[in-house]
XYZ file of C-alpha atoms in Angstrom:
333
model
C 91.475 113.672 111.330
C 92.857 112.023 114.457
C 96.543 111.165 114.561
C 99.032 110.688 117.382
C 101.239 113.564 116.286
C 102.378 116.897 117.704
C 103.107 119.003 114.640
C 102.488 117.753 111.059
C 105.797 119.359 110.047
C 107.705 117.396 112.703
C 106.252 113.926 112.108
C 109.287 112.426 110.370
C 111.848 114.059 112.686
C 110.079 112.879 115.830
C 109.287 109.430 114.450
C 112.876 108.749 113.389
C 114.149 110.073 116.717
C 111.814 107.721 118.554
C 112.834 104.816 116.322
C 116.485 105.427 117.156
C 115.731 105.545 120.884
C 113.679 102.335 120.753
C 116.318 100.416 118.776
C 119.547 101.916 120.042
C 121.056 98.430 120.184
C 120.600 98.040 116.417
C 120.980 101.465 114.798
C 122.460 104.922 115.034
C 120.420 107.899 113.811
C 122.125 110.836 112.153
C 119.774 113.805 112.631
C 121.013 116.303 110.025
C 121.011 115.345 107.264
C 118.699 112.542 108.327
C 119.687 108.907 107.860
C 119.850 105.688 109.871
C 122.857 103.336 109.914
C 123.527 99.913 111.332
C 125.143 99.967 114.768
C 128.894 99.705 114.340
C 128.822 100.669 110.648
C 130.769 100.396 108.509
C 131.218 96.625 108.788
C 134.768 96.048 107.600
C 135.181 94.051 104.413
C 131.444 93.803 103.731
C 129.499 95.215 100.801
C 127.030 97.750 102.219
C 123.367 98.041 101.270
C 121.588 101.395 101.275
C 117.940 102.060 100.550
C 115.419 104.767 101.260
C 112.316 106.589 100.184
C 109.454 108.604 101.477
C 108.345 108.107 105.061
C 104.897 106.701 105.751
C 105.816 103.175 104.639
C 107.224 102.015 107.978
C 108.835 99.675 108.837
C 110.338 100.174 105.355
C 113.206 101.154 105.249
C 114.713 101.938 108.639
C 113.058 98.904 110.194
C 115.237 96.702 108.002
C 118.594 98.182 109.020
C 120.725 95.631 110.826
C 122.483 92.305 110.513
C 121.547 90.492 107.324
C 119.723 93.370 105.632
C 120.449 97.080 105.157
C 123.434 99.029 106.394
C 121.688 102.382 105.975
C 118.224 103.777 105.321
C 117.419 107.296 104.181
C 113.928 108.600 105.066
C 112.377 111.429 103.089
C 109.356 113.455 104.084
C 106.044 111.572 104.015
C 105.588 110.052 100.538
C 108.500 112.203 99.298
C 111.892 111.021 98.097
C 114.987 111.637 100.221
C 117.469 114.133 98.810
C 120.974 113.478 97.508
C 122.256 115.526 100.470
C 120.962 112.713 102.690
C 121.831 109.758 100.469
C 125.482 110.742 99.855
C 126.586 110.871 103.521
C 124.608 107.708 104.290
C 126.440 105.954 101.466
C 129.902 107.108 102.510
C 129.168 106.369 106.178
C 128.632 102.657 105.559
C 131.290 102.046 102.893
C 134.135 99.927 104.230
C 135.959 99.847 100.903
C 134.014 96.891 99.500
C 131.464 99.098 97.769
C 127.797 99.958 98.210
C 124.603 98.701 96.566
C 121.718 101.164 96.329
C 118.329 99.425 96.348
C 115.917 101.857 94.717
C 112.152 101.592 94.289
C 111.057 102.693 90.837
C 109.599 106.106 91.592
C 110.876 109.038 89.573
C 112.088 111.072 92.553
C 113.841 108.114 94.161
C 115.520 107.150 90.900
C 116.784 110.658 90.110
C 118.001 111.395 93.628
C 119.745 108.065 94.092
C 121.367 108.436 90.651
C 122.715 111.853 91.618
C 123.936 110.535 94.973
C 125.646 107.550 93.340
C 127.511 109.815 90.950
C 128.657 112.066 93.787
C 129.695 109.144 95.996
C 131.664 107.623 93.137
C 133.436 110.954 92.694
C 134.492 110.569 96.338
C 135.935 107.124 95.598
C 133.040 104.877 96.637
C 132.141 102.048 94.252
C 128.340 102.130 93.888
C 125.928 99.820 92.085
C 122.194 100.493 91.793
C 119.388 97.942 91.641
C 115.927 99.116 90.583
C 112.933 97.332 92.105
C 109.897 97.314 89.792
C 107.745 94.375 90.860
C 104.255 95.925 90.583
C 102.304 94.294 87.744
C 99.303 96.635 88.060
C 100.462 99.389 85.700
C 103.316 100.143 83.366
C 103.357 103.877 83.982
C 101.846 106.224 86.515
C 102.186 109.807 87.677
C 105.098 108.675 89.848
C 107.058 106.314 87.603
C 108.405 105.537 84.192
C 107.709 101.822 84.088
C 106.526 99.606 86.901
C 106.464 100.716 90.520
C 108.596 99.207 93.258
C 106.359 97.832 96.001
C 106.267 94.774 98.316
C 109.065 92.944 96.541
C 111.464 95.556 97.896
C 111.443 93.811 101.283
C 112.439 90.511 99.688
C 115.233 92.138 97.675
C 116.654 93.794 100.787
C 116.551 90.557 102.809
C 118.099 88.266 100.217
C 120.728 90.733 98.953
C 121.520 91.577 102.565
C 122.207 87.932 103.310
C 124.507 87.697 100.275
C 126.464 90.700 101.516
C 126.600 89.260 105.039
C 128.114 85.981 103.809
C 130.885 87.920 102.092
C 129.858 88.163 98.448
C 131.620 90.898 96.499
C 129.948 93.966 94.988
C 129.125 92.413 91.623
C 127.803 89.224 93.220
C 125.522 91.059 95.663
C 124.210 93.194 92.798
C 123.538 90.094 90.710
C 121.634 88.419 93.557
C 119.477 91.516 94.051
C 118.740 91.688 90.330
C 117.829 87.992 90.333
C 115.234 88.618 93.015
C 113.817 91.562 91.061
C 113.545 89.369 87.962
C 111.612 86.686 89.842
C 109.179 88.632 92.050
C 105.828 90.161 91.122
C 103.289 92.054 93.249
C 99.792 93.475 93.042
C 97.815 95.378 95.679
C 94.313 96.501 96.601
C 93.051 99.448 98.629
C 89.837 99.433 100.660
C 90.343 103.012 101.837
C 92.648 105.972 101.352
C 95.116 107.374 103.840
C 95.705 110.835 105.260
C 99.112 112.442 104.793
C 99.679 114.411 108.039
C 100.485 117.767 106.470
C 97.562 117.484 104.033
C 94.886 116.595 106.560
C 92.557 115.034 103.991
C 92.447 111.568 102.376
C 94.796 111.083 99.435
C 91.887 109.575 97.493
C 88.253 108.721 98.188
C 86.485 105.375 97.888
C 82.793 104.857 98.489
C 81.816 102.430 101.248
C 81.163 99.710 98.661
C 84.208 100.401 96.439
C 87.763 99.083 96.269
C 90.703 99.983 94.027
C 92.499 97.045 92.379
C 96.173 97.630 91.588
C 96.709 100.602 93.878
C 100.217 101.980 94.469
C 101.745 102.537 97.892
C 101.169 106.304 97.647
C 97.571 105.981 96.523
C 98.346 106.103 92.798
C 95.491 104.847 90.622
C 95.240 101.134 89.977
C 93.840 99.099 87.118
C 90.196 99.590 87.988
C 87.739 100.542 90.714
C 85.082 97.923 91.449
C 82.384 97.040 93.960
C 83.534 95.333 97.144
C 83.896 91.550 96.846
C 84.729 88.623 99.112
C 88.306 88.170 100.289
C 88.738 85.114 98.062
C 87.491 86.943 94.969
C 89.778 89.901 95.649
C 92.749 87.580 96.221
C 92.061 85.866 92.901
C 92.038 89.258 91.174
C 95.425 90.123 92.700
C 97.084 86.783 92.142
C 96.054 86.045 88.562
C 98.080 88.860 86.911
C 101.002 88.135 89.247
C 101.157 84.480 88.191
C 100.590 85.306 84.533
C 103.381 87.882 84.478
C 105.722 85.573 86.391
C 104.980 82.661 84.022
C 104.813 80.388 87.042
C 105.112 76.710 86.184
C 103.930 73.596 87.955
C 106.732 72.372 90.208
C 108.088 75.848 91.006
C 108.951 76.646 94.604
C 107.836 80.096 95.733
C 107.858 82.531 98.611
C 104.369 83.920 99.222
C 104.263 87.367 100.836
C 100.985 88.967 101.917
C 101.685 92.520 102.989
C 99.342 94.825 104.880
C 99.031 98.488 103.916
C 98.812 99.603 107.549
C 95.108 99.577 108.366
C 94.106 95.951 107.795
C 94.075 93.455 110.699
C 96.484 90.538 110.645
C 93.517 88.163 110.771
C 92.318 89.441 107.384
C 95.805 89.141 105.899
C 95.801 85.459 106.825
C 92.466 84.999 105.038
C 94.112 86.432 101.907
C 97.163 84.215 102.457
C 94.905 81.144 102.804
C 93.305 81.724 99.409
C 96.578 82.612 97.681
C 98.191 79.425 99.001
C 95.218 77.404 97.732
C 95.513 78.906 94.243
C 99.246 78.272 94.113
C 98.716 74.647 95.145
C 96.107 74.272 92.404
C 98.707 75.554 89.918
C 101.191 72.921 91.118
C 103.502 75.383 92.858
C 104.953 74.713 96.313
C 104.853 77.516 98.870
C 108.258 76.860 100.389
C 108.521 80.089 102.392
C 106.033 82.700 103.598
C 105.760 86.152 105.106
C 102.559 87.806 106.366
C 102.280 91.196 108.021
C 102.670 94.958 107.717
C 106.138 95.420 106.216
C 105.687 98.120 103.555
C 102.717 100.246 104.526
C 100.894 103.349 103.342
C 100.171 105.098 106.630
C 96.718 103.854 107.742
C 95.490 102.739 104.315
C 93.283 99.652 104.439
C 94.257 96.954 101.977
C 97.045 94.562 101.130
C 99.367 93.358 98.429
C 100.304 89.856 97.334
C 103.859 89.114 96.200
C 105.166 85.864 94.739
C 108.900 85.196 94.460
C 110.111 82.211 92.444
C 112.779 80.491 94.533
C 115.825 78.416 93.763
C 118.090 76.697 96.296
C 120.392 79.691 96.679
C 117.631 82.258 97.104
C 115.942 79.987 99.659
C 119.152 79.636 101.668
C 119.683 83.398 101.608
C 116.112 83.989 102.757
C 116.690 81.568 105.642
C 119.996 83.208 106.637
C 120.061 85.035 110.002
C 118.598 88.524 110.173
C 118.336 90.902 113.109
C 116.550 94.189 112.462
C 113.763 96.073 114.195
C 111.094 94.594 111.916
C 112.490 91.265 110.732
C 114.530 88.828 112.762
C 115.247 85.126 112.866
C 118.158 82.718 113.190
C 120.125 84.902 115.621
């Protein structure tokens, strides 16, 4: 194993410290308990957005803290949920009195810990709403979830809900926008290789040189099936078909197409996947009105990608286009 680390036990501490130093114009890092907040938080009169989860998925979530997205991110250990002791102070730190929306990926640890934190924050007088992201169509249940996993669609929820909060929507309205995105986005992923959690030192799962895993989760959870390696177009078709079926996409729909890298796949290959997905959508009569391609919710150095499709309406499109200025996503500023 070769990794640019000092001590496997210090990976998250040192990474978050470095992130704060690199983006000191955008964020403040609270070292103990560990969380990241938007520079100048709380923003008076604005609903705050808080998310978090295990580290190893960077730039999710800290990379999306800033104008037009999150107000706070709470990083856990690698592939491990943050604790309520982190989530509670992050929540209270960004509350300006307008309330806080927790955006939670559907993993059992995240759900339980954010639920506990919400209850405690509410006891301290903070109005909290929770939105559960469960966009993965690959499986209904896994070792990590009850129901579908939250994966690439999380980025789209954070961006669009963040824009609603930035324009001044109240707590219920921001929550409703986030839930609307969740209801209209579906994702499926593929792994070409496993990844190595630093403190483990061995791959989280093994694939033969000629094997791929269709429907993999972002922690290496099992997918739908393991098959022989295929062409990029064939793999893209396998990912997109269940997404479109589950979304009940109709001819004439406008969509956002998001091809996300898992950390170890070159951008050039992601664009090959995007090319085929856009072709299939055009064949179905859908219009790709917006797009995003890149490594936005990763799994350390795992090779592979996911394809997300979000059905758009005029309001969701305008919120996607709204200005954003974070470490990992920025336009219109």
